[in-house]
JSON list of C-alpha atoms and ligand atoms in Angstrom, two decimals:
[
{"chain": "J", "resi": 585, "resn": "MET", "atom": "CA", "xyz": [-25.42, 6.14, -47.59]},
{"chain": "J", "resi": 586, "resn": "GLU", "atom": "CA", "xyz": [-22.62, 7.19, -49.91]},
{"chain": "J", "resi": 587, "resn": "CYS", "atom": "CA", "xyz": [-20.48, 4.56, -51.58]},
{"chain": "J", "resi": 588, "resn": "ARG", "atom": "CA", "xyz": [-17.41, 6.54, -52.56]},
{"chain": "J", "resi": 589, "resn": "GLU", "atom": "CA", "xyz": [-13.98, 4.91, -52.54]},
{"chain": "J", "resi": 590, "resn": "LYS", "atom": "CA", "xyz": [-11.64, 5.40, -49.60]},
{"chain": "J", "resi": 591, "resn": "LYS", "atom": "CA", "xyz": [-8.65, 7.52, -50.61]},
{"chain": "J", "resi": 592, "resn": "GLN", "atom": "CA", "xyz": [-5.02, 7.04, -49.56]},
{"chain": "J", "resi": 593, "resn": "ASP", "atom": "CA", "xyz": [-5.22, 9.51, -46.68]},
{"chain": "J", "resi": 594, "resn": "GLU", "atom": "CA", "xyz": [-8.59, 8.35, -45.45]},
{"chain": "J", "resi": 595, "resn": "LYS", "atom": "CA", "xyz": [-9.89, 5.54, -43.26]},
{"chain": "J", "resi": 596, "resn": "PHE", "atom": "CA", "xyz": [-13.16, 4.13, -42.02]},
{"chain": "J", "resi": 597, "resn": "CYS", "atom": "CA", "xyz": [-14.50, 5.19, -38.64]},
{"chain": "J", "resi": 598, "resn": "HIS", "atom": "CA", "xyz": [-14.43, 2.33, -36.14]},
{"chain": "J", "resi": 599, "resn": "GLU", "atom": "CA", "xyz": [-17.89, 3.14, -34.87]},
{"chain": "J", "resi": 600, "resn": "CYS", "atom": "CA", "xyz": [-20.06, 4.24, -37.76]},
{"chain": "J", "resi": 601, "resn": "GLY", "atom": "CA", "xyz": [-17.99, 3.22, -40.80]},
{"chain": "J", "resi": 602, "resn": "GLU", "atom": "CA", "xyz": [-17.95, 6.71, -42.25]},
{"chain": "J", "resi": 603, "resn": "ILE", "atom": "CA", "xyz": [-14.94, 7.61, -44.41]},
{"chain": "J", "resi": 604, "resn": "ILE", "atom": "CA", "xyz": [-12.88, 10.10, -42.45]},
{"chain": "J", "resi": 605, "resn": "ARG", "atom": "CA", "xyz": [-9.37, 11.56, -42.70]},
{"chain": "J", "resi": 606, "resn": "ALA", "atom": "CA", "xyz": [-6.64, 9.08, -41.72]},
{"chain": "J", "resi": 607, "resn": "LYS", "atom": "CA", "xyz": [-5.16, 11.52, -39.21]},
{"chain": "J", "resi": 608, "resn": "ALA", "atom": "CA", "xyz": [-8.51, 12.31, -37.59]},
{"chain": "J", "resi": 609, "resn": "GLU", "atom": "CA", "xyz": [-8.70, 11.36, -33.93]},
{"chain": "J", "resi": 610, "resn": "ILE", "atom": "CA", "xyz": [-12.41, 12.05, -33.61]},
{"chain": "J", "resi": 611, "resn": "CYS", "atom": "CA", "xyz": [-14.98, 11.02, -36.19]},
{"chain": "J", "resi": 612, "resn": "PRO", "atom": "CA", "xyz": [-16.83, 14.18, -37.33]},
{"chain": "J", "resi": 613, "resn": "LYS", "atom": "CA", "xyz": [-20.01, 12.18, -37.89]},
{"chain": "J", "resi": 614, "resn": "CYS", "atom": "CA", "xyz": [-20.44, 10.14, -34.71]},
{"chain": "J", "resi": 615, "resn": "GLY", "atom": "CA", "xyz": [-17.89, 11.89, -32.48]},
{"chain": "J", "resi": 616, "resn": "CYS", "atom": "CA", "xyz": [-16.17, 8.64, -31.48]},
{"chain": "J", "resi": 617, "resn": "ARG", "atom": "CA", "xyz": [-12.44, 8.58, -30.78]},
{"chain": "J", "resi": 618, "resn": "GLN", "atom": "CA", "xyz": [-10.41, 6.40, -33.18]},
{"chain": "J", "resi": 619, "resn": "HIS", "atom": "CA", "xyz": [-8.31, 3.68, -31.58]},
{"chain": "J", "resi": 620, "resn": "ASP", "atom": "CA", "xyz": [-5.56, 3.15, -34.12]},
{"chain": "J", "resi": 621, "resn": "VAL", "atom": "CA", "xyz": [-3.97, 6.59, -33.89]},
{"chain": "J", "resi": 622, "resn": "ARG", "atom": "CA", "xyz": [-1.17, 5.54, -31.56]},
{"chain": "J", "resi": 623, "resn": "PRO", "atom": "CA", "xyz": [0.79, 2.29, -31.97]},
{"chain": "J", "resi": 624, "resn": "ILE", "atom": "CA", "xyz": [0.08, -0.22, -29.23]},
{"chain": "J", "resi": 625, "resn": "ARG", "atom": "CA", "xyz": [3.03, -0.77, -26.92]},
{"chain": "J", "resi": 626, "resn": "THR", "atom": "CA", "xyz": [4.21, -4.35, -26.72]},
{"chain": "J", "resi": 627, "resn": "ASN", "atom": "CA", "xyz": [6.91, -6.05, -24.75]},
{"chain": "J", "resi": 628, "resn": "GLY", "atom": "CA", "xyz": [8.60, -9.41, -24.43]},
{"chain": "J", "resi": 629, "resn": "LEU", "atom": "CA", "xyz": [7.28, -12.15, -26.67]},
{"chain": "J", "resi": 630, "resn": "ASP", "atom": "CA", "xyz": [4.83, -9.91, -28.51]},
{"chain": "J", "resi": 631, "resn": "SER", "atom": "CA", "xyz": [7.64, -7.91, -30.05]},
{"chain": "J", "resi": 632, "resn": "VAL", "atom": "CA", "xyz": [9.47, -11.08, -31.08]},
{"chain": "J", "resi": 633, "resn": "PHE", "atom": "CA", "xyz": [6.47, -12.29, -33.05]},
{"chain": "J", "resi": 634, "resn": "SER", "atom": "CA", "xyz": [5.52, -8.93, -34.52]},
{"chain": "J", "resi": 635, "resn": "GLY", "atom": "CA", "xyz": [9.11, -7.99, -35.34]},
{"chain": "J", "resi": 636, "resn": "ALA", "atom": "CA", "xyz": [8.77, -4.68, -33.51]},
{"chain": "J", "resi": 637, "resn": "PRO", "atom": "CA", "xyz": [11.96, -3.19, -32.10]},
{"chain": "J", "resi": 638, "resn": "GLU", "atom": "CA", "xyz": [10.34, -2.56, -28.72]},
{"chain": "J", "resi": 639, "resn": "LYS", "atom": "CA", "xyz": [12.18, -4.49, -25.97]},
{"chain": "J", "resi": 640, "resn": "SER", "atom": "CA", "xyz": [11.52, -4.87, -22.28]},
{"chain": "J", "resi": 641, "resn": "ARG", "atom": "CA", "xyz": [13.77, -2.56, -20.28]},
{"chain": "J", "resi": 642, "resn": "THR", "atom": "CA", "xyz": [13.60, -4.74, -17.15]},
{"chain": "J", "resi": 643, "resn": "THR", "atom": "CA", "xyz": [14.46, -7.92, -19.07]},
{"chain": "J", "resi": 644, "resn": "ALA", "atom": "CA", "xyz": [17.44, -6.22, -20.69]},
{"chain": "J", "resi": 645, "resn": "ALA", "atom": "CA", "xyz": [18.60, -4.89, -17.31]},
{"chain": "J", "resi": 646, "resn": "ALA", "atom": "CA", "xyz": [18.26, -8.30, -15.64]},
{"chain": "J", "resi": 647, "resn": "LEU", "atom": "CA", "xyz": [20.18, -10.00, -18.46]},
{"chain": "J", "resi": 648, "resn": "ALA", "atom": "CA", "xyz": [22.90, -7.33, -18.34]},
{"chain": "J", "resi": 649, "resn": "LEU", "atom": "CA", "xyz": [23.33, -7.66, -14.58]},
{"chain": "J", "resi": 650, "resn": "LEU", "atom": "CA", "xyz": [23.13, -11.46, -14.34]},
{"chain": "J", "resi": 651, "resn": "LEU", "atom": "CA", "xyz": [24.58, -12.60, -17.66]},
{"chain": "J", "resi": 652, "resn": "GLY", "atom": "CA", "xyz": [26.21, -9.39, -18.87]},
{"chain": "J", "resi": 653, "resn": "GLY", "atom": "CA", "xyz": [29.62, -11.04, -19.06]},
{"chain": "J", "resi": 654, "resn": "PHE", "atom": "CA", "xyz": [28.29, -13.40, -21.70]},
{"chain": "J", "resi": 655, "resn": "GLY", "atom": "CA", "xyz": [26.61, -10.60, -23.65]},
{"chain": "J", "resi": 656, "resn": "ALA", "atom": "CA", "xyz": [23.13, -12.03, -23.03]},
{"chain": "J", "resi": 657, "resn": "HIS", "atom": "CA", "xyz": [21.53, -8.58, -23.08]},
{"chain": "J", "resi": 658, "resn": "LYS", "atom": "CA", "xyz": [23.22, -7.80, -26.40]},
{"chain": "J", "resi": 659, "resn": "PHE", "atom": "CA", "xyz": [21.69, -10.90, -27.99]},
{"chain": "J", "resi": 660, "resn": "TYR", "atom": "CA", "xyz": [18.34, -9.94, -26.45]},
{"chain": "J", "resi": 661, "resn": "LEU", "atom": "CA", "xyz": [18.57, -6.40, -27.85]},
{"chain": "J", "resi": 662, "resn": "GLY", "atom": "CA", "xyz": [19.34, -7.64, -31.34]},
{"chain": "J", "resi": 663, "resn": "LYS", "atom": "CA", "xyz": [23.11, -6.97, -31.30]},
{"chain": "J", "resi": 664, "resn": "PRO", "atom": "CA", "xyz": [24.50, -10.51, -31.71]},
{"chain": "J", "resi": 665, "resn": "LEU", "atom": "CA", "xyz": [27.93, -9.29, -32.86]},
{"chain": "J", "resi": 666, "resn": "HIS", "atom": "CA", "xyz": [28.37, -7.33, -29.64]},
{"chain": "J", "resi": 667, "resn": "GLY", "atom": "CA", "xyz": [27.09, -10.34, -27.73]},
{"chain": "J", "resi": 668, "resn": "ILE", "atom": "CA", "xyz": [29.71, -12.60, -29.33]},
{"chain": "J", "resi": 669, "resn": "LEU", "atom": "CA", "xyz": [32.43, -10.04, -28.49]},
{"chain": "J", "resi": 670, "resn": "TYR", "atom": "CA", "xyz": [31.28, -10.06, -24.88]},
{"chain": "J", "resi": 671, "resn": "ALA", "atom": "CA", "xyz": [31.29, -13.86, -24.79]},
{"chain": "J", "resi": 672, "resn": "VAL", "atom": "CA", "xyz": [34.78, -14.08, -26.32]},
{"chain": "J", "resi": 673, "resn": "PHE", "atom": "CA", "xyz": [36.25, -11.73, -23.71]},
{"chain": "J", "resi": 674, "resn": "VAL", "atom": "CA", "xyz": [34.26, -13.16, -20.78]},
{"chain": "J", "resi": 675, "resn": "LEU", "atom": "CA", "xyz": [37.41, -14.44, -19.02]},
{"chain": "J", "resi": 676, "resn": "THR", "atom": "CA", "xyz": [38.87, -10.93, -18.89]},
{"chain": "J", "resi": 677, "resn": "PHE", "atom": "CA", "xyz": [35.85, -9.81, -16.76]},
{"chain": "J", "resi": 678, "resn": "ILE", "atom": "CA", "xyz": [35.74, -6.64, -18.86]},
{"chain": "J", "resi": 679, "resn": "PRO", "atom": "CA", "xyz": [32.36, -7.61, -20.42]},
{"chain": "J", "resi": 680, "resn": "ALA", "atom": "CA", "xyz": [30.98, -8.32, -16.93]},
{"chain": "J", "resi": 681, "resn": "PHE", "atom": "CA", "xyz": [31.95, -4.79, -15.93]},
{"chain": "J", "resi": 682, "resn": "PHE", "atom": "CA", "xyz": [30.30, -3.34, -19.04]},
{"chain": "J", "resi": 683, "resn": "GLY", "atom": "CA", "xyz": [27.23, -5.48, -18.39]},
{"chain": "J", "resi": 684, "resn": "LEU", "atom": "CA", "xyz": [26.99, -4.15, -14.84]},
{"chain": "J", "resi": 685, "resn": "VAL", "atom": "CA", "xyz": [27.25, -0.55, -16.02]},
{"chain": "J", "resi": 686, "resn": "GLU", "atom": "CA", "xyz": [24.72, -1.12, -18.82]},
{"chain": "J", "resi": 687, "resn": "GLY", "atom": "CA", "xyz": [22.33, -2.94, -16.49]},
{"chain": "J", "resi": 688, "resn": "ILE", "atom": "CA", "xyz": [22.35, -0.05, -14.02]},
{"chain": "J", "resi": 689, "resn": "HIS", "atom": "CA", "xyz": [21.93, 2.37, -16.93]},
{"chain": "J", "resi": 690, "resn": "TYR", "atom": "CA", "xyz": [18.90, 0.40, -18.22]},
{"chain": "J", "resi": 691, "resn": "ILE", "atom": "CA", "xyz": [17.31, 0.51, -14.77]},
{"chain": "J", "resi": 692, "resn": "THR", "atom": "CA", "xyz": [17.83, 4.23, -14.24]},
{"chain": "J", "resi": 693, "resn": "MET", "atom": "CA", "xyz": [16.65, 5.44, -17.66]},
{"chain": "J", "resi": 694, "resn": "SER", "atom": "CA", "xyz": [13.02, 5.91, -18.61]},
{"chain": "J", "resi": 695, "resn": "ASP", "atom": "CA", "xyz": [11.17, 3.55, -20.95]},
{"chain": "J", "resi": 696, "resn": "ASP", "atom": "CA", "xyz": [11.06, 6.20, -23.66]},
{"chain": "J", "resi": 697, "resn": "GLU", "atom": "CA", "xyz": [14.76, 6.94, -23.33]},
{"chain": "J", "resi": 698, "resn": "PHE", "atom": "CA", "xyz": [15.50, 3.22, -23.41]},
{"chain": "J", "resi": 699, "resn": "SER", "atom": "CA", "xyz": [13.59, 2.51, -26.61]},
{"chain": "J", "resi": 700, "resn": "SER", "atom": "CA", "xyz": [14.75, 5.65, -28.42]},
{"chain": "J", "resi": 701, "resn": "ARG", "atom": "CA", "xyz": [18.40, 5.18, -27.47]},
{"chain": "J", "resi": 702, "resn": "LEU", "atom": "CA", "xyz": [18.41, 1.54, -28.47]},
{"chain": "J", "resi": 703, "resn": "SER", "atom": "CA", "xyz": [16.54, 2.11, -31.69]},
{"chain": "J", "resi": 704, "resn": "ASN", "atom": "CA", "xyz": [19.05, 4.69, -32.92]},
{"chain": "J", "resi": 705, "resn": "GLY", "atom": "CA", "xyz": [21.95, 2.69, -31.52]},
{"chain": "J", "resi": 706, "resn": "THR", "atom": "CA", "xyz": [23.78, 5.44, -29.64]},
{"chain": "J", "resi": 707, "resn": "LEU", "atom": "CA", "xyz": [23.85, 3.49, -26.39]},
{"chain": "J", "resi": 708, "resn": "ASN", "atom": "CA", "xyz": [25.30, 0.45, -28.06]},
{"chain": "J", "resi": 709, "resn": "GLN", "atom": "CA", "xyz": [27.79, 2.51, -30.00]},
{"chain": "J", "resi": 710, "resn": "PHE", "atom": "CA", "xyz": [28.96, 4.08, -26.77]},
{"chain": "J", "resi": 711, "resn": "PHE", "atom": "CA", "xyz": [29.26, 0.85, -24.80]},
{"chain": "J", "resi": 712, "resn": "GLY", "atom": "CA", "xyz": [30.03, -1.45, -27.68]},
{"chain": "J", "resi": 713, "resn": "LYS", "atom": "CA", "xyz": [33.24, 0.34, -28.60]},
{"chain": "J", "resi": 714, "resn": "LYS", "atom": "CA", "xyz": [36.40, -1.27, -27.34]},
{"chain": "L", "resi": 1558, "resn": "LIG", "atom": "ZN1", "xyz": [-18.01, 7.62, -36.80]}
]
């Protein structure tokens, strides 16, 4: 068994421990598929603890529809300033309207669209502008 050092762009095979290329999906030695190629999707509490930006689309939609006027979904999605704006203007019912629209939008879009739009902020820019 060789004992060479693992380089920057290499990793150990999960199955046999052989040093293989970091981008390899299949170990050339044992033929086993590597598990860490794609990031594991998390939602809800997991993302809070790991700090990942991934948020639950259904939770955001429910918050927007039920508590949208208070900006609850904005706080949940990591936009506290927008949330405070919503809460300040709650008596005008304008935030409730925005919450309704955003909630319906969250429900109708796909998970991928949801996470990509929220991570680059275009959705919030669009709806957050007043
Ligand atoms: Zn292997």
